[in-house]
Coordinates of C-alpha atoms in Angstrom, one line a residue:
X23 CA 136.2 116.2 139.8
X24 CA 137.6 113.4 138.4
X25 CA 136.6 111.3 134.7
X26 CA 137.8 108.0 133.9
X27 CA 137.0 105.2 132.0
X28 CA 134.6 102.3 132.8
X29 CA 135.8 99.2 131.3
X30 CA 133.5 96.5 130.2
X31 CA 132.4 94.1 133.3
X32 CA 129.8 95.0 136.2
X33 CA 129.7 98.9 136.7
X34 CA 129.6 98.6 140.4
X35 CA 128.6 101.6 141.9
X36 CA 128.3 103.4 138.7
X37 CA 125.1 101.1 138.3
X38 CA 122.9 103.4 139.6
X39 CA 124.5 106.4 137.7
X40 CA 123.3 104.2 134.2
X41 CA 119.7 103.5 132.0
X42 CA 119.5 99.8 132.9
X43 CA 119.9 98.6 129.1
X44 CA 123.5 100.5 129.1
X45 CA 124.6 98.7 132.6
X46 CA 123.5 95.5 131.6
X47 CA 125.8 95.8 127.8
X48 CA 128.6 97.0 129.9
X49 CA 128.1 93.6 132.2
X50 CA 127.7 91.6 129.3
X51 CA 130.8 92.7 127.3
X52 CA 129.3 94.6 124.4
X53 CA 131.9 97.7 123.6
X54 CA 130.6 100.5 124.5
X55 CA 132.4 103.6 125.7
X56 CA 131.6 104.4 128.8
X57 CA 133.1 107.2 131.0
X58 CA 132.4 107.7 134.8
X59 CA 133.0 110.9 137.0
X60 CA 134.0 110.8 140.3
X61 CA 134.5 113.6 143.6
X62 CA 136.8 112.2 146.0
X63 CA 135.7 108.5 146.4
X64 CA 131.6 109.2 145.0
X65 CA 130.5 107.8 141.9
X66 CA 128.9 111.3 140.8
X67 CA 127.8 110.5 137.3
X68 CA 128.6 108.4 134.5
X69 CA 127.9 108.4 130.5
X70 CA 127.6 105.7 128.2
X71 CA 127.0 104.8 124.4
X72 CA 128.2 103.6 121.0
X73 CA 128.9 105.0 117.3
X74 CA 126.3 104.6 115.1
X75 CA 125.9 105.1 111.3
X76 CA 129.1 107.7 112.0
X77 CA 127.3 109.2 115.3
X78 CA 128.0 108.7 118.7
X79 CA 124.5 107.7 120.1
X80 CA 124.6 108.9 123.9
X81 CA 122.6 105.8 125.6
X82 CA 123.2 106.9 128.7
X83 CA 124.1 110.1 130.7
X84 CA 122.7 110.9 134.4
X85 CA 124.2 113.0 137.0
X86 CA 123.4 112.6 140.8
X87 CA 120.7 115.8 141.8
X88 CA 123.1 116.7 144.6
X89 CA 126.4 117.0 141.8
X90 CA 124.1 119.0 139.3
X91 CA 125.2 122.0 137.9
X92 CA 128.9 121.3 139.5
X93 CA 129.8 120.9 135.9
X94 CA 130.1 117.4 136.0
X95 CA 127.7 116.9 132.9
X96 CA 129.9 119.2 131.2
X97 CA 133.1 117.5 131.8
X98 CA 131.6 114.1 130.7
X99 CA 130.7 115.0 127.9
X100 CA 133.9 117.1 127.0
X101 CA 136.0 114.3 127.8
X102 CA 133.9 111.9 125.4
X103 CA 134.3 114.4 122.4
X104 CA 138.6 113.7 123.0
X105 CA 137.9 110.1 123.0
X106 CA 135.8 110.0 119.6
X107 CA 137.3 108.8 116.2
X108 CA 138.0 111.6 113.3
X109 CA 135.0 109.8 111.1
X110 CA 132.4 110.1 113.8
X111 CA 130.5 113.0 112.2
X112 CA 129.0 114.6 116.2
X113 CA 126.3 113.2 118.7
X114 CA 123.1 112.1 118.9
X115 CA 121.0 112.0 122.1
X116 CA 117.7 110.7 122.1
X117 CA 114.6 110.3 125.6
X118 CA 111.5 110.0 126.3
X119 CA 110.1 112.9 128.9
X120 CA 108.4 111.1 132.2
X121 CA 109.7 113.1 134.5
X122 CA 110.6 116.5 135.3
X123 CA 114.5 116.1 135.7
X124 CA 114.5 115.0 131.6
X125 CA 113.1 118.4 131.1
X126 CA 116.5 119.7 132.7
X127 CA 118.3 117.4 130.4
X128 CA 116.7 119.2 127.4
X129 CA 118.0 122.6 128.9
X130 CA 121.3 121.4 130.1
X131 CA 121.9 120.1 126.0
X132 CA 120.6 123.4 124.4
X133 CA 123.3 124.9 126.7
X134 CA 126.0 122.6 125.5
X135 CA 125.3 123.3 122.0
X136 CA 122.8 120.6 120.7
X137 CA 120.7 121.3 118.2
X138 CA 116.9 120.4 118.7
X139 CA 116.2 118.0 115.9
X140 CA 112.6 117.0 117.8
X141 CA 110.5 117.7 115.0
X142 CA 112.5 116.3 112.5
X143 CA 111.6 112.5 114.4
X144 CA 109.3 109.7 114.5
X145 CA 107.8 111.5 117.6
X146 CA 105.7 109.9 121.1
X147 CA 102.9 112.0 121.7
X148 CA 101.3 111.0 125.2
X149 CA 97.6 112.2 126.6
X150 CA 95.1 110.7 129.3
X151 CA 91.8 109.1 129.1
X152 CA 90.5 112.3 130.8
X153 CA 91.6 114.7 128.4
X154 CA 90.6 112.9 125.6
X155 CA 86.9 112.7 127.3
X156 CA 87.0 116.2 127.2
X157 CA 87.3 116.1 123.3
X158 CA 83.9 117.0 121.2
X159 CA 84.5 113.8 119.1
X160 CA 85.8 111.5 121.6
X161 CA 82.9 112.3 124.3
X162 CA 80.3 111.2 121.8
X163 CA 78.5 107.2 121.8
X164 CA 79.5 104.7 119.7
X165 CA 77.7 104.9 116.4
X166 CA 78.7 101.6 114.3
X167 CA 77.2 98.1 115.2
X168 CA 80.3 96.9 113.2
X169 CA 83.0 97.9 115.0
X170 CA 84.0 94.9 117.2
X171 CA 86.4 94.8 119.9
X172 CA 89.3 92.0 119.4
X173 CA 88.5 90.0 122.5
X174 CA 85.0 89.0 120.4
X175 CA 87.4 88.0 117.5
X176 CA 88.3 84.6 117.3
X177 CA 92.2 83.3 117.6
X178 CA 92.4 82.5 114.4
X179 CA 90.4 84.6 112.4
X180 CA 93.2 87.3 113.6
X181 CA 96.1 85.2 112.9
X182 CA 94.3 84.9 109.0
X183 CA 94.0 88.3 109.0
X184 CA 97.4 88.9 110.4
X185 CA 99.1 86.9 107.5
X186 CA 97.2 89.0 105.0
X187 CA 97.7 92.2 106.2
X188 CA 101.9 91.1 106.4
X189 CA 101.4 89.9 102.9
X190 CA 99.5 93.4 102.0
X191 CA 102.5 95.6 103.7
X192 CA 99.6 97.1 106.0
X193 CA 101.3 97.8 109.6
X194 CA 101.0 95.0 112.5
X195 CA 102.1 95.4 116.0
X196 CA 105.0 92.9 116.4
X197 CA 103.9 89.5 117.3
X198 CA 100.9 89.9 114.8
X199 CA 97.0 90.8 115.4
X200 CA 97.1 87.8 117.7
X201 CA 99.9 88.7 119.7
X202 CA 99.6 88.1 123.4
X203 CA 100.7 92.1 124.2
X204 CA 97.9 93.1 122.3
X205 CA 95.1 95.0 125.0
X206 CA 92.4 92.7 123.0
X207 CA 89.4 94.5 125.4
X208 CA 90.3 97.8 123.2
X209 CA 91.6 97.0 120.2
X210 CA 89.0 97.5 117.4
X211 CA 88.1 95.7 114.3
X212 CA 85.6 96.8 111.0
X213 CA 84.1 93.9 110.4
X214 CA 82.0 93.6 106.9
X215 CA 80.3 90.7 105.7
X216 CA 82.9 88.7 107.6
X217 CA 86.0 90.4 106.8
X218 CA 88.0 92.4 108.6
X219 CA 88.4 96.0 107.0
X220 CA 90.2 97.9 109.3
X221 CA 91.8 97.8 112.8
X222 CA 93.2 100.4 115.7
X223 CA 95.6 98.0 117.8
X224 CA 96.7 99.3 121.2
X225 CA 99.0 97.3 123.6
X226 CA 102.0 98.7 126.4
X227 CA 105.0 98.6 123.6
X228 CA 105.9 102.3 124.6
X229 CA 106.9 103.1 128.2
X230 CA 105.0 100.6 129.5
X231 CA 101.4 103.1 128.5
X232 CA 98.6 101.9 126.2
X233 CA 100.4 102.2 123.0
X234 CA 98.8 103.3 119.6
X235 CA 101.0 100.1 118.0
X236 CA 98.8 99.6 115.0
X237 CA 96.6 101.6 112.8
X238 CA 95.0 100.4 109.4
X239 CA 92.1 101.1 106.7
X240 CA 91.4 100.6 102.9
X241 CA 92.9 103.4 101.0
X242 CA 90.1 106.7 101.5
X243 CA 87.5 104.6 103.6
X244 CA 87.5 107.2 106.5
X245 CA 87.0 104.4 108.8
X246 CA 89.9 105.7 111.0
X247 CA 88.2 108.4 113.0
X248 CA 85.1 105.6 114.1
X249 CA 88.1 103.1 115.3
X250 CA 89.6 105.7 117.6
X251 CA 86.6 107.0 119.4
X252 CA 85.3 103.1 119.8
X253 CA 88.8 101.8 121.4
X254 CA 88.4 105.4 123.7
X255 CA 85.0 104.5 125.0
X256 CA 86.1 101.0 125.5
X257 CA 89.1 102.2 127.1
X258 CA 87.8 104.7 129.6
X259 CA 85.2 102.1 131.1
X260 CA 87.9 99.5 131.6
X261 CA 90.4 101.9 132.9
X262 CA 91.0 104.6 135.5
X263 CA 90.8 108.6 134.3
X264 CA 94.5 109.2 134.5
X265 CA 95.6 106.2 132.5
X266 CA 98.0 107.4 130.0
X267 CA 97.9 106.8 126.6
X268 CA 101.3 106.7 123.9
X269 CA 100.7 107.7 120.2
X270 CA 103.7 107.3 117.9
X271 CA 103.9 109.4 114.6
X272 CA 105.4 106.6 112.4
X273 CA 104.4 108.5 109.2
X274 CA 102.5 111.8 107.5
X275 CA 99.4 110.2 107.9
X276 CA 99.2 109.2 111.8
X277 CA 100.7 112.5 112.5
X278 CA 98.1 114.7 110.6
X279 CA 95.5 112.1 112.5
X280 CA 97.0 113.3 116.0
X281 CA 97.2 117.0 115.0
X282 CA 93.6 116.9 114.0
X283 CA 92.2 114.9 116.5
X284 CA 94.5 114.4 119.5
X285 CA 95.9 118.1 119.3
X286 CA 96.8 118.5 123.0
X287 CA 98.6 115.3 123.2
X288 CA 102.1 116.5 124.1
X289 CA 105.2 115.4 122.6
X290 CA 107.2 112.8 124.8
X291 CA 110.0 112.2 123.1
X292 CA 112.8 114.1 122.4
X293 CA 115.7 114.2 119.9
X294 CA 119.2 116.4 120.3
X295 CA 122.3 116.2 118.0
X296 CA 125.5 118.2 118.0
X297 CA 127.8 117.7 114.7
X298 CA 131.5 118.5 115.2
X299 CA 133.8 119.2 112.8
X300 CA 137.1 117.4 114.7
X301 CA 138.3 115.0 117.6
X302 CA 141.4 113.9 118.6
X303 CA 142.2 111.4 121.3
X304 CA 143.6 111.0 125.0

């Protein structure tokens, strides 16, 4: 087994081998450190990322199935820990679980003496339409005549409500209420006396999944709960049983809201650092 250094230009057959974002830096010239392993003449894996803040944020790091467990991972990422300067403080992996081969990633890191820092983040928490129908509060009617979705809102009511919720530091989904990513069919509004009170906002800004992108309510109104199980019921007649849905635990507040409503909505993402106390160089 082989490592070497990928230089910045077109990774070649290394492509393959990276997460698309870290091939197409390396194309376009942005420094990254990138290191490649090789058996004979096979591109068997390849690693790629940048220092951050005094970490070394691994962006990418895949081996081939048919090279795993060879030791290949293991001699990637020993070979990037010579190469790091003496102020980077260690490493920092973060990833999103979709498939069952991330899962090996998480015990292939524990075994290389990351830390599990999961908890500690801004975590995904991902669930289905089904599941959620099988939820007490979710599987009930809707029960407010003024919860509306935002494809009865007009253009720009939402962009006057967008500028004052900006101007109120209440959370948007990028783009604004009247962004074109927003799933308008499921995204629901409190409407009273002609104003807009509150708002659950749902477009595909995670992983490509309906994505919990927005949640807002005056202070103590309790509206929260009603917003949810109306964008649900809309959801689940406009989409298929095993549609996915991405929640994002941004703060306290959205996270006690999953926990006590969403609580078998498993966590997605996951978060791995190892701190080391010296590095040297090639």
């Amino acid at each position: 087994m082989k490592i070497g250094v990928l230089p910045p230009g077109d990774p070649g057959v290394f492509r393959s081998l990276l997460l698309e974002e870290a091939a197409r830096a390396l194309t376009a010239g942005v420094p990254l450190t990138a290191l490649a392993a090789t058996e004979g003449d096979v591109a068997v894996g390849a690693l790629a990322g940048y220092l951050e803040d005094d970490w070394f944020r691994i962006q990418s790091l895949y081996v081939a199935p048919q090279y795993r467990r060879g030791g290949a991972g293991r001699q990637l990422l020993t070979a990037l820990e010579t190469v790091l300067p003496d102020r980077c403080a260690g490493l920092v992996v973060r990833f999103t679980v979709t498939q069952e081969e991330h899962e090996e990633l998480c015990a292939f890191l524990t075994a290389m003496g990351f830390a599990d820092e999961t908890e500690g983040e801004q975590n995904l928490y991902m669930t289905t339409l089904s599941r959620l129908a099988e939820l007490p509060f979710f599987g009930k009617g809707r029960s407010d005549a003024r919860l509306r979705s935002f494809a009865t809102l007009d253009a720009l009511t939402l962009r006057i409500v967008s500028r004052r919720a900006m101007l109120d530091g209440a959370p948007l989904p990028e783009g604004g209420l009247a962004s074109p990513g927003v799933e308008r069919d499921i995204s629901t509004a409190l409407v009273r006396n002609g104003t807009l009170l509150a708002y659950a906002v749902f477009d595909r800004s995670c992983l490509h999944r309906l994505t919990l992108a927005a949640l807002f309510e005056e202070e103590g109104s309790g509206d929260i709960p009603l917003l949810l199980r109306e964008s649900f019921v809309r959801a689940r007649e406009l989409y298929p049983p095993e549609e996915e849905i991405v929640f994002q635990a941004i703060d306290d507040n959205v996270l006690k809201l999953i926990r006590e409503f969403v609580p078998e909505a498993k966590i997605v993402s996951r978060a791995y650092r190892k701190g080391e106390e010296r590095h040297g160089t090639i």
